[in-house]
XYZ file of C-alpha atoms in Angstrom:
309
model
C -70.662 -24.787 38.397
C -68.442 -22.698 40.644
C -67.662 -19.200 39.355
C -64.123 -18.008 40.026
C -63.925 -14.646 41.772
C -60.218 -14.342 41.077
C -58.166 -15.677 38.184
C -54.634 -16.985 37.863
C -53.861 -13.960 35.709
C -54.884 -11.605 38.512
C -52.683 -13.500 40.956
C -49.745 -13.372 38.519
C -50.121 -9.585 38.163
C -50.285 -8.961 41.912
C -47.676 -6.708 43.522
C -46.144 -9.390 45.754
C -42.944 -11.431 45.651
C -42.445 -14.327 43.266
C -42.471 -16.768 46.177
C -45.825 -15.465 47.394
C -47.302 -15.638 43.894
C -46.167 -19.241 43.545
C -47.528 -20.257 46.940
C -50.882 -18.578 46.242
C -51.112 -20.152 42.779
C -50.432 -23.573 44.316
C -53.151 -22.975 46.900
C -55.474 -21.761 44.132
C -54.929 -24.927 42.083
C -55.507 -27.053 45.170
C -58.775 -25.217 45.829
C -59.860 -25.830 42.221
C -59.640 -29.575 42.850
C -62.578 -29.255 45.246
C -65.163 -30.716 42.864
C -68.080 -29.973 45.162
C -67.096 -26.322 45.379
C -67.232 -26.199 49.174
C -63.961 -24.305 49.566
C -63.166 -22.677 46.233
C -65.280 -19.530 46.614
C -64.062 -19.051 50.188
C -60.423 -19.577 49.174
C -60.732 -17.071 46.322
C -62.084 -14.465 48.735
C -58.983 -14.963 50.878
C -56.699 -14.596 47.870
C -58.436 -11.371 46.831
C -58.115 -9.997 50.350
C -54.447 -10.803 50.927
C -53.563 -9.467 47.457
C -55.295 -6.160 48.284
C -57.964 -6.535 45.605
C -60.507 -5.919 48.339
C -60.450 -4.674 51.925
C -63.295 -6.937 52.983
C -62.018 -9.585 55.384
C -63.512 -12.952 54.340
C -66.014 -14.279 56.856
C -65.961 -17.974 55.943
C -64.281 -20.145 58.557
C -63.517 -23.070 56.221
C -61.599 -22.421 53.025
C -59.266 -25.406 52.589
C -56.134 -23.236 52.712
C -53.034 -24.569 54.460
C -51.477 -21.361 55.736
C -48.108 -22.983 56.458
C -47.682 -23.223 52.680
C -48.707 -19.603 52.124
C -45.380 -17.932 52.813
C -42.298 -16.244 51.455
C -39.744 -17.269 54.063
C -37.050 -14.867 52.836
C -38.963 -11.593 52.559
C -39.208 -8.785 55.075
C -42.612 -8.188 56.640
C -45.103 -6.533 54.289
C -48.825 -5.873 53.902
C -49.541 -9.368 52.625
C -48.228 -10.819 55.906
C -50.467 -8.509 57.914
C -53.466 -9.633 55.894
C -52.606 -13.329 56.109
C -52.332 -13.078 59.891
C -55.663 -11.252 60.089
C -57.289 -14.095 58.148
C -55.633 -16.735 60.347
C -56.781 -15.181 63.634
C -60.167 -13.818 62.610
C -62.030 -16.810 64.075
C -59.827 -17.100 67.166
C -61.612 -15.943 70.285
C -60.705 -15.518 73.920
C -63.373 -17.307 75.918
C -63.872 -16.588 79.588
C -63.219 -20.231 80.483
C -59.943 -20.307 78.510
C -56.848 -18.670 79.934
C -55.186 -18.212 76.542
C -56.443 -17.990 72.946
C -55.595 -20.874 70.628
C -52.749 -19.561 68.488
C -51.479 -22.892 67.162
C -52.288 -22.099 63.519
C -50.661 -18.677 63.854
C -47.568 -20.084 65.581
C -47.272 -22.823 62.980
C -47.377 -20.242 60.170
C -44.794 -18.114 61.990
C -42.454 -21.086 62.356
C -42.229 -21.450 58.570
C -42.350 -17.718 57.872
C -39.311 -17.097 60.105
C -37.139 -19.645 58.275
C -34.700 -17.159 56.740
C -35.672 -13.896 58.441
C -35.360 -15.149 62.005
C -33.848 -11.933 63.380
C -36.474 -9.571 61.924
C -38.894 -7.920 64.347
C -42.022 -9.909 63.567
C -43.155 -9.828 67.195
C -44.168 -6.163 67.179
C -46.180 -6.684 63.980
C -48.015 -9.668 65.441
C -48.617 -7.856 68.729
C -50.288 -4.940 66.941
C -52.642 -7.255 65.041
C -53.579 -9.290 68.113
C -54.148 -6.177 70.219
C -56.290 -4.656 67.482
C -58.496 -7.765 67.543
C -58.615 -7.761 71.349
C -56.979 -11.169 71.718
C -54.089 -9.957 73.890
C -53.462 -6.878 75.993
C -49.672 -6.956 76.212
C -46.530 -8.620 74.894
C -46.670 -10.840 77.983
C -50.107 -12.131 76.984
C -48.906 -12.683 73.440
C -45.755 -14.602 74.293
C -47.461 -16.864 76.835
C -50.214 -17.704 74.345
C -47.791 -18.341 71.486
C -45.360 -20.439 73.531
C -48.027 -22.757 74.890
C -49.308 -23.167 71.316
C -46.012 -23.787 69.487
C -42.802 -22.923 71.323
C -40.374 -23.487 68.442
C -40.777 -19.881 67.268
C -38.435 -18.690 70.064
C -35.317 -19.907 68.266
C -35.216 -20.507 64.519
C -32.171 -21.980 62.787
C -30.112 -21.346 65.934
C -31.027 -17.648 65.936
C -33.064 -16.039 68.706
C -36.193 -14.538 67.174
C -37.955 -11.359 68.281
C -40.375 -13.655 70.137
C -37.462 -15.311 71.931
C -36.158 -11.917 73.034
C -39.533 -11.104 74.569
C -39.680 -14.520 76.237
C -36.462 -13.778 78.137
C -38.381 -11.223 80.207
C -41.025 -13.765 81.259
C -39.059 -16.969 81.841
C -40.583 -17.814 85.228
C -44.146 -17.261 84.019
C -43.548 -19.247 80.849
C -42.034 -22.159 82.770
C -44.895 -22.174 85.254
C -47.393 -22.297 82.387
C -45.710 -24.979 80.286
C -45.076 -27.158 83.338
C -48.766 -26.888 84.197
C -49.668 -27.846 80.614
C -46.965 -30.573 80.582
C -45.409 -29.129 77.418
C -41.969 -30.746 77.499
C -41.010 -29.366 74.075
C -41.621 -25.830 75.335
C -39.364 -26.470 78.331
C -36.708 -27.725 75.916
C -37.026 -24.518 73.880
C -36.571 -22.439 77.043
C -33.526 -24.604 77.827
C -32.043 -23.729 74.413
C -32.978 -20.067 74.734
C -31.327 -19.640 78.131
C -28.276 -21.608 77.022
C -27.801 -19.224 74.109
C -28.782 -15.892 75.640
C -28.391 -16.203 79.436
C -25.573 -18.690 80.164
C -25.326 -17.882 83.880
C -29.052 -18.289 84.381
C -28.916 -21.452 82.279
C -26.226 -22.878 84.546
C -28.314 -22.181 87.639
C -31.472 -23.675 86.133
C -29.851 -26.647 84.370
C -30.896 -29.410 86.781
C -34.405 -28.035 87.286
C -35.023 -27.682 83.546
C -34.044 -31.289 82.893
C -36.202 -32.549 85.738
C -39.134 -30.468 84.495
C -38.721 -31.919 81.002
C -38.756 -35.489 82.257
C -41.814 -34.866 84.409
C -43.776 -33.122 81.632
C -45.747 -35.371 79.321
C -44.904 -38.587 77.523
C -42.131 -36.989 75.440
C -40.265 -35.452 78.355
C -37.427 -37.965 78.422
C -37.001 -37.617 74.647
C -36.351 -33.879 74.993
C -34.129 -34.369 78.045
C -31.969 -36.730 75.990
C -31.803 -34.220 73.129
C -30.799 -31.498 75.570
C -27.941 -33.454 77.120
C -26.439 -35.344 74.169
C -23.829 -32.612 73.816
C -24.076 -30.803 77.167
C -23.874 -33.875 79.425
C -23.482 -37.075 77.345
C -23.235 -39.425 80.326
C -26.576 -38.138 81.568
C -28.088 -38.518 78.091
C -26.967 -42.145 78.008
C -28.400 -42.719 81.467
C -31.769 -41.270 80.439
C -31.790 -43.360 77.260
C -30.862 -46.596 79.013
C -33.790 -46.145 81.376
C -36.125 -45.969 78.376
C -35.067 -48.890 76.129
C -32.048 -50.630 74.666
C -32.826 -49.274 71.196
C -32.945 -45.745 72.566
C -29.684 -46.365 74.406
C -27.965 -47.528 71.206
C -29.267 -44.647 69.082
C -28.244 -42.168 71.775
C -24.786 -43.726 71.982
C -24.440 -43.078 68.250
C -25.421 -39.405 68.560
C -23.221 -38.875 71.614
C -20.312 -40.370 69.669
C -21.121 -38.258 66.611
C -20.937 -35.019 68.626
C -17.943 -35.980 70.792
C -14.416 -34.678 70.199
C -10.897 -35.945 70.949
C -10.488 -38.566 73.666
C -14.198 -38.523 74.404
C -14.934 -39.606 70.839
C -12.649 -42.615 71.174
C -14.377 -43.532 74.429
C -17.828 -43.451 72.852
C -16.621 -45.307 69.758
C -15.721 -48.204 72.045
C -19.129 -48.056 73.689
C -20.928 -47.965 70.343
C -18.868 -50.838 68.963
C -19.631 -52.935 72.049
C -23.356 -52.231 71.723
C -23.387 -53.129 68.030
C -21.389 -56.263 68.796
C -23.795 -57.354 71.516
C -27.093 -56.412 69.891
C -26.339 -56.977 66.223
C -26.330 -54.927 63.058
C -28.968 -53.716 60.648
C -28.999 -51.400 57.633
C -29.249 -48.213 59.659
C -26.442 -49.188 62.008
C -24.230 -50.049 59.026
C -24.727 -46.518 57.699
C -23.772 -45.123 61.071
C -20.537 -47.095 61.066
C -19.536 -45.090 57.985
C -20.459 -41.816 59.700
C -18.502 -42.607 62.866
C -15.459 -44.542 61.626
C -15.163 -43.101 58.115
C -14.479 -44.772 54.762
C -11.019 -46.052 55.643
C -12.061 -48.046 58.718
C -15.649 -48.825 57.728
C -15.011 -52.205 56.089
C -12.777 -53.375 58.925
C -15.373 -52.458 61.542
C -18.203 -54.073 59.565
C -16.159 -57.239 59.144
C -15.647 -57.423 62.900
C -19.387 -56.986 63.423
C -20.510 -59.168 60.518
C -21.020 -62.293 62.551
C -23.713 -60.547 64.584
C -25.660 -59.045 61.658
C -29.435 -59.375 62.059
């Protein structure tokens, strides 16, 4: 029988936020479900460490904890965050044959952690921890490693994060790296970052960024369409049409949704023609309501009814 090395009562008394207590208690209960006891002891050691009941960093590599769930996404940085990050990266190493450490788990945790504190300076905290462990030497090393792992930490909820601000100083190096790795999502994130923070540079790089997206990996065209649905809708439609008719129709809907004034009327006509030619289904019926509104919805559906699939 597994012996608990931390109790729910100890977790409840810990000097951390309510959100952190709840997330740790959920992780604790999940670990208890491990009937064979493979992870429970290891998980409890992590809980004791991050709650400052011990200063001994747990050595076990496997503990069954999903770190993305171990967060308080509204709190400022505190000691518990430092300790969680130290646990996450303790088994990350920088091998001679690898250009960058694997920071996917760290980046994934950061993505959720930054949800409502996206403008706080988390980057300097992370840099200190990674330098202390010898995984990076500079902010350049850190940002390149993090971006290639999970680029969505640069902008969170339309706000440039402290990581995004650092990335602005290394745009050329980041683009060279993510193009080499064929990371189209990362190129899309750089597209959004430059659009928000460096509009003149964005304008000059616009064509190249889109071409790089399309040429990078199997999802490149998907991100190029996302990028241009509002910025260049005709181009988005062109990209989508080259992929498939279903993609063309769904893109026509989004282009119409975002459009204003005369442009909206233009894309309504296009969308109606596509629905008329290719038929209706449940999802397209819902979109009729979103585009034409309650007053015109029934009239539009009646006109399209004969072609319903």
